[in-house]
Amino acid sequence: MASVSSKPFNPFAMAQAQFDRVAEMINLDHPTRELLRQPLREFHFALPIRMDDGSFKVFRGFRVQHNDARGPHKGGIRFHPQETIDTVRALGMWMTWKCAVVNIPLGGGKGGVVCDPHNLSMREQEALCRAYVRQIARAVGPLQDVPAPDVMTNAQHMLWMLDEFERIHGAKYPGFITGKPVGMGGSVGRTEATGYGVVFTIREALKELNLRAKDTLASVQGFGNVAQYAIELYQQIGGTVVCVSCWDQEDQTSHAFYKADGIDLAALRGICDRFGGIDKKKAVSLGYKILPGDAWIEQEVDILIPAALENSITGDNAGKISRRVKLLAEGANGPTTPDADHILQERGIFVIPDFLANAGGVTCSYLEQVQSNINYYWEKDEVLGKLDVKMTSAFIDVSELAKKNKLFMRDAAYIIAISRVAQACRDRGWV
Ligand code: GLU
């Protein structure tokens, strides 16, 4: 995990601290606090896989079901070498708030496998996907828990998982999983949705800040799916990205790529691997300046977009953020620690919190489920139009509450999300 802090980082402790703070602010009753600060249930399992060389290797898998008071659990499955149960717990809890803040009828969950897909063949990855589904086949499903892609998983992984689920249950269940390939039950626009959603919220925030996109510069952490599509739409609305950073698998560290007159997205896409790792030598020949990975945060820009992993803006590096920065749009889940939040708040930086900014992915997953259920698939304009409406109205709800009560945007988003989930729990008679 991209850790630059000297303190040990526990994402679940951070998610709970964020929750406790807001539970206190809204005077949430104690039984509801106890219910919501822990997952409802979780699964830990072994995934024995026959490798291509004939040997067996045992991987570890997790699925955390945080809360389903508002609808089936929903959330991605990550493949990551440093995956931990506490990371998956935090991400599962954030999914509950994410679905609630955009007001879609879904709960929260998350899955993970401790593995590095850089070192796995496609056949080994397929075996891992199928084994994962066999381990939880009775606890997931379209009406229980609906997985999706996340860090280092994609539409192909989802299709293998769907196929295994359908073999086990002996029928077609396209609503079991989202982020499927288009033509195989997937929705057009799903691949772009998270990154585009980030920019829908940036567009709204710029209106509040009285800024025009074409007058702004941005620096982005990450060059995976979320970052690439966020850059694509941000450039389309007129913005200029001067810096992107990404993980270098060969050097086992990250690098930042800088170009004063703006990066060329198509050119960088042409020289990166399927995980968004940009080829350094080719980038130099295209005129990019190579900087240490952390340099993305120090750039003289108006907008910072962390779109990599959790724990990237901490008490240790938030002080390096340039005085010019006015807006932070969290494409990643959990990129900012509470220590860093204090600094951002003092500096008056407008923060679009993760579970609002990056809710486009799950919102489009919901639209995918609706299309799968009616077995009729919309055109891209219709999908992206509906996504824009959902994201924009969620942004407006949060920013109006923040303005009315002079709240930090993260707190306003939490108040809306927690109140909705708590109400659903009470209405069901759970607490
Ligand atoms: N993995 C994405 C997220 O963190 C999308 C989840 C989904 O579509 O269910 O929001």
XYZ file of C-alpha atoms and ligand atoms in Angstrom:
441
model
C 0.000 0.000 0.000
C 1.208 3.488 -0.801
C 2.249 4.377 2.721
C 4.303 7.479 3.294
C 3.333 7.891 6.948
C 5.617 6.940 9.818
C 2.578 5.724 11.822
C 1.205 2.233 11.177
C -1.901 2.615 9.061
C -5.037 0.609 9.706
C -7.809 1.513 7.233
C -10.527 -0.094 9.342
C -9.492 1.915 12.411
C -9.652 4.999 10.205
C -13.119 4.085 8.832
C -14.346 3.499 12.386
C -12.823 6.784 13.608
C -14.608 8.658 10.795
C -17.852 6.873 11.679
C -17.520 7.462 15.457
C -16.895 11.169 14.924
C -20.079 11.611 12.899
C -22.122 9.240 15.103
C -21.236 11.588 17.972
C -22.121 14.704 15.935
C -25.598 13.364 15.109
C -26.080 11.799 18.524
C -26.661 8.338 17.066
C -28.048 5.877 19.604
C -25.622 3.276 20.942
C -27.173 0.070 19.554
C -27.118 1.556 16.033
C -23.496 2.619 16.537
C -22.558 -0.900 17.626
C -24.358 -2.362 14.626
C -22.833 -0.027 12.054
C -19.228 0.170 13.237
C -18.687 -3.544 12.510
C -19.520 -5.707 9.479
C -22.645 -7.862 9.752
C -20.580 -10.887 8.717
C -17.343 -11.824 7.039
C -15.776 -14.796 5.300
C -12.107 -15.806 5.356
C -11.088 -18.675 3.140
C -8.272 -20.541 1.439
C -8.001 -20.712 -2.347
C -5.802 -23.642 -3.413
C -4.822 -23.174 -7.069
C -2.924 -25.460 -9.411
C -0.285 -23.210 -10.986
C 0.852 -23.473 -14.596
C 3.990 -25.374 -13.576
C 1.861 -28.106 -11.948
C 2.540 -27.047 -8.345
C -0.203 -25.983 -5.890
C -0.301 -22.597 -4.228
C -2.755 -21.556 -1.520
C -4.046 -17.958 -1.673
C -6.161 -16.210 0.995
C -9.546 -14.677 0.187
C -11.994 -12.460 2.095
C -15.563 -11.243 1.629
C -16.950 -8.751 4.114
C -20.685 -7.967 4.234
C -20.991 -4.717 6.113
C -24.681 -3.811 5.975
C -27.704 -4.716 3.833
C -30.517 -2.723 5.462
C -31.055 -0.703 2.244
C -30.557 -3.570 -0.221
C -28.185 -6.426 -1.102
C -24.522 -5.978 -0.167
C -22.590 -4.406 -3.028
C -18.912 -3.944 -3.647
C -15.862 -4.945 -5.607
C -13.296 -7.700 -5.246
C -9.670 -6.563 -5.191
C -6.568 -8.517 -6.110
C -3.644 -7.041 -4.215
C -0.423 -8.467 -2.729
C -0.838 -6.448 0.494
C -4.556 -7.109 0.959
C -5.600 -7.438 4.611
C -8.899 -8.212 6.308
C -8.888 -4.740 7.863
C -8.561 -3.113 4.456
C -11.506 -5.152 3.182
C -13.542 -4.295 6.310
C -12.917 -0.587 5.786
C -13.769 -0.772 2.102
C -16.934 -2.741 2.860
C -18.070 -0.087 5.331
C -17.283 2.713 2.858
C -19.437 0.889 0.257
C -22.430 1.105 2.609
C -21.980 4.884 2.873
C -21.317 5.184 -0.869
C -24.568 3.487 -1.902
C -26.489 5.470 0.705
C -25.096 8.882 -0.261
C -26.108 8.406 -3.926
C -29.389 6.952 -2.708
C -29.353 3.628 -4.568
C -31.101 0.608 -3.019
C -27.950 -1.331 -2.131
C -25.882 -2.055 0.958
C -22.136 -2.428 1.375
C -19.600 -5.201 1.057
C -16.130 -5.860 -0.279
C -13.883 -8.741 -1.227
C -10.184 -9.293 -1.599
C -7.599 -11.869 -2.530
C -3.989 -11.641 -1.375
C -2.220 -12.069 -4.717
C -0.265 -10.138 -7.303
C -1.873 -10.541 -10.728
C 1.340 -9.157 -12.314
C 2.804 -12.598 -11.571
C -0.202 -14.763 -12.502
C -1.060 -16.092 -15.947
C -4.579 -15.621 -17.285
C -5.310 -19.301 -16.593
C -4.159 -18.931 -12.980
C -6.310 -15.809 -12.571
C -9.309 -17.670 -13.976
C -8.730 -20.510 -11.495
C -8.549 -17.971 -8.670
C -11.826 -16.300 -9.731
C -13.651 -19.620 -9.950
C -12.249 -20.850 -6.620
C -13.277 -17.569 -4.969
C -16.904 -17.998 -6.083
C -17.003 -21.663 -5.007
C -16.032 -20.581 -1.486
C -18.903 -18.096 -1.065
C -21.491 -19.350 -3.589
C -24.265 -19.728 -0.993
C -23.711 -16.370 0.683
C -23.725 -14.198 -2.447
C -26.202 -13.697 -5.307
C -28.347 -11.045 -6.970
C -30.558 -10.680 -3.889
C -27.822 -11.148 -1.276
C -24.448 -9.758 -2.250
C -23.353 -8.501 -5.656
C -19.609 -8.252 -6.423
C -17.913 -6.011 -9.008
C -14.438 -5.110 -10.265
C -11.971 -3.154 -8.162
C -8.201 -2.753 -7.906
C -6.538 -5.123 -10.433
C -9.769 -6.945 -11.377
C -11.752 -6.300 -14.563
C -14.684 -7.413 -16.741
C -13.010 -10.714 -17.668
C -12.608 -11.647 -13.985
C -16.294 -10.829 -13.452
C -17.351 -13.070 -16.328
C -15.358 -16.031 -14.972
C -16.975 -15.461 -11.566
C -20.441 -15.241 -13.122
C -19.864 -18.415 -15.107
C -18.804 -20.327 -11.983
C -21.812 -19.017 -10.027
C -24.204 -20.041 -12.825
C -22.635 -23.513 -13.056
C -23.126 -24.021 -9.316
C -26.714 -22.776 -9.324
C -27.679 -24.312 -12.664
C -29.312 -21.239 -14.212
C -28.520 -17.768 -15.563
C -28.116 -15.033 -12.953
C -26.795 -11.948 -14.779
C -27.643 -9.815 -11.730
C -25.155 -11.759 -9.580
C -22.229 -9.564 -10.529
C -21.635 -6.197 -12.234
C -18.839 -4.824 -14.371
C -19.407 -7.686 -16.824
C -18.196 -7.311 -20.421
C -20.541 -5.408 -22.735
C -22.483 -8.016 -24.725
C -22.292 -10.466 -21.808
C -24.698 -8.647 -19.519
C -22.476 -5.631 -18.946
C -23.529 -2.004 -19.330
C -21.938 0.421 -21.738
C -20.301 3.177 -19.738
C -19.445 0.957 -16.736
C -15.709 1.007 -17.479
C -15.684 4.801 -17.660
C -18.208 5.333 -14.850
C -15.988 5.747 -11.776
C -13.564 8.174 -13.428
C -16.332 10.086 -15.195
C -18.299 10.285 -11.948
C -15.289 11.891 -10.248
C -15.360 14.596 -12.916
C -19.135 15.129 -12.650
C -18.494 16.049 -9.020
C -15.432 18.163 -9.911
C -17.568 20.077 -12.442
C -20.145 20.840 -9.717
C -17.474 21.822 -7.186
C -15.844 24.189 -9.682
C -19.204 25.991 -10.008
C -19.224 26.485 -6.233
C -15.656 27.743 -6.313
C -16.407 30.073 -9.214
C -13.741 28.486 -11.381
C -13.866 27.428 -15.011
C -12.389 24.018 -15.840
C -10.386 25.496 -18.680
C -8.548 27.777 -16.251
C -7.506 24.904 -13.991
C -4.517 22.552 -13.707
C -4.661 19.153 -12.023
C -2.264 16.542 -10.686
C -3.376 12.917 -10.480
C -2.135 10.029 -8.371
C -2.598 6.727 -10.208
C -3.028 5.732 -13.825
C -5.441 2.804 -13.516
C -9.048 2.668 -14.632
C -10.347 5.439 -12.346
C -7.494 7.853 -13.069
C -7.511 7.341 -16.848
C -11.225 8.027 -17.274
C -11.146 10.924 -14.821
C -8.341 12.481 -16.876
C -10.265 11.791 -20.099
C -13.403 13.657 -19.036
C -11.541 16.403 -17.161
C -9.579 17.155 -20.344
C -12.839 17.094 -22.326
C -14.328 19.786 -20.100
C -11.217 21.886 -20.704
C -8.874 21.060 -17.799
C -5.131 20.424 -18.065
C -3.383 17.578 -16.223
C 0.289 18.365 -15.684
C 1.314 15.386 -13.567
C 0.363 11.726 -13.082
C 2.050 9.220 -10.825
C 1.895 5.447 -10.975
C 3.381 2.268 -9.580
C 6.477 0.869 -11.322
C 6.413 -2.911 -10.995
C 10.045 -3.263 -12.055
C 11.423 -0.699 -9.589
C 8.838 -1.602 -6.883
C 8.188 2.070 -6.259
C 6.103 4.816 -7.826
C 7.165 7.593 -10.198
C 5.481 10.819 -11.253
C 5.386 11.957 -14.884
C 5.338 15.704 -15.422
C 4.631 17.820 -18.499
C 4.128 21.555 -18.032
C 1.818 22.007 -21.036
C -0.321 18.998 -20.103
C -0.044 15.236 -20.474
C -1.157 13.488 -23.657
C -3.580 10.827 -22.400
C -3.638 8.758 -25.580
C 0.165 8.704 -25.748
C 0.511 7.612 -22.094
C -2.187 4.956 -22.570
C -0.097 3.661 -25.471
C 2.952 3.120 -23.233
C 1.403 1.641 -20.084
C 0.708 -1.961 -19.046
C -2.772 -3.269 -18.255
C -2.428 -2.170 -14.602
C -1.596 1.422 -15.563
C 2.174 1.170 -15.063
C 3.769 3.728 -17.446
C 7.022 2.774 -19.226
C 9.658 5.217 -17.910
C 12.053 5.122 -20.833
C 9.323 5.661 -23.404
C 7.882 8.496 -21.318
C 11.280 10.237 -21.248
C 11.481 9.972 -25.024
C 8.046 11.611 -25.231
C 9.340 14.571 -23.226
C 8.053 13.758 -19.718
C 10.083 14.719 -16.665
C 10.317 11.760 -14.245
C 9.934 12.709 -10.582
C 9.664 10.652 -7.376
C 6.160 9.182 -6.952
C 5.225 11.533 -4.083
C 5.848 14.598 -6.246
C 2.258 14.457 -7.526
C 1.087 16.031 -4.255
C 3.484 19.022 -4.401
C 2.486 20.354 -7.814
C 1.385 23.976 -8.336
C -2.132 23.041 -9.461
C -5.735 23.895 -8.626
C -7.009 20.329 -8.300
C -5.526 17.185 -6.761
C -7.053 13.847 -7.721
C -5.758 10.921 -5.645
C -6.952 7.918 -7.675
C -4.678 5.116 -6.514
C -4.929 3.477 -3.084
C -5.757 4.330 0.519
C -3.400 6.254 2.846
C -1.755 8.524 0.295
C -2.454 11.934 1.876
C -1.309 11.836 5.485
C -0.289 14.154 8.314
C 3.274 13.752 7.015
C 2.769 14.988 3.478
C -0.411 17.128 3.526
C 1.765 20.136 4.438
C 3.468 19.823 1.043
C 0.264 20.625 -0.835
C 0.746 23.828 -2.823
C -1.054 27.040 -1.746
C -2.660 27.074 -5.190
C -4.712 23.894 -4.548
C -8.403 24.650 -4.020
C -10.010 21.297 -4.650
C -9.290 17.682 -3.717
C -11.414 15.043 -5.456
C -10.888 11.579 -3.986
C -11.050 9.031 -6.793
C -9.498 6.354 -4.560
C -11.146 4.857 -1.496
C -9.675 6.170 1.767
C -6.777 8.209 0.340
C -6.835 10.831 3.124
C -6.125 10.108 6.787
C -7.900 12.027 9.598
C -4.593 13.846 10.402
C -4.453 15.112 6.852
C -8.140 16.070 6.983
C -7.362 18.575 9.781
C -4.734 20.221 7.603
C -7.056 20.344 4.571
C -9.833 21.819 6.679
C -7.548 24.504 8.139
C -6.357 25.368 4.657
C -9.953 25.670 3.429
C -9.434 23.149 0.623
C -12.752 21.950 -0.814
C -12.774 18.143 -0.426
C -15.068 15.881 -2.429
C -14.920 12.810 -0.168
C -14.150 9.397 -1.626
C -17.512 7.739 -1.122
C -19.190 10.619 -2.965
C -16.534 11.389 -5.600
C -15.996 7.794 -6.691
C -19.594 6.578 -6.364
C -19.995 6.593 -10.164
C -18.770 3.006 -10.423
C -21.337 1.524 -8.098
C -24.059 3.809 -9.428
C -23.421 2.467 -12.914
C -23.318 -1.056 -11.436
C -26.816 -0.398 -10.155
C -27.859 0.736 -13.660
C -26.252 -2.461 -14.995
C -28.304 -4.561 -12.579
C -31.490 -2.780 -13.637
C -30.668 -3.502 -17.306
C -29.798 -7.129 -16.502
C -33.111 -7.523 -14.656
C -35.225 -6.153 -17.503
C -32.927 -7.831 -20.068
C -32.784 -4.687 -22.145
C -29.661 -2.596 -22.561
C -29.592 1.172 -22.974
C -27.387 3.297 -25.220
C -24.325 4.988 -23.750
C -25.883 8.471 -23.654
C -28.784 7.151 -21.627
C -26.510 5.364 -19.119
C -24.139 8.319 -18.713
C -27.063 10.745 -18.524
C -28.648 8.783 -15.667
C -25.256 8.523 -13.969
C -24.746 12.277 -14.211
C -28.197 12.970 -12.707
C -27.524 10.657 -9.726
C -24.026 11.976 -9.058
C -25.004 15.618 -9.434
C -27.989 15.390 -7.133
C -25.908 13.541 -4.507
C -23.239 16.242 -4.740
C -25.831 18.999 -4.356
C -27.436 17.296 -1.305
C -24.037 17.070 0.391
C -22.791 20.542 -0.491
C -26.081 22.155 0.575
C -25.926 20.477 3.954
C -22.266 21.482 4.264
C -23.053 25.120 3.449
C -26.141 25.265 5.650
C -24.413 23.886 8.728
C -20.861 25.081 7.921
C -19.569 21.522 7.791
C -16.547 19.905 6.198
C -17.786 18.113 3.050
C -16.703 14.697 4.375
C -18.764 15.193 7.530
C -21.800 16.357 5.531
C -21.583 13.292 3.263
C -21.255 11.015 6.305
C -24.237 12.626 8.025
C -26.469 11.982 5.002
C -25.230 8.414 4.457
C -25.227 7.294 8.090
C -28.653 8.823 8.724
C -30.140 6.937 5.765
C -28.633 3.600 6.778
C -29.523 4.071 10.456
C -33.096 4.903 9.471
C -33.314 1.723 7.340
C -32.035 -0.351 10.275
C -34.612 1.215 12.595
C -37.438 0.835 10.059
C -36.641 -2.857 9.775
C -36.742 -3.181 13.536
C -33.072 -4.205 13.812
C -32.275 -1.660 16.502
N -15.206 -1.160 -6.773
C -15.964 0.006 -7.019
C -16.026 0.883 -5.779
O -15.177 0.848 -4.910
C -17.341 -0.320 -7.580
C -18.175 -1.234 -6.755
C -19.405 -1.775 -7.443
O -19.628 -1.456 -8.604
O -20.112 -2.538 -6.797
O -16.880 1.710 -5.632
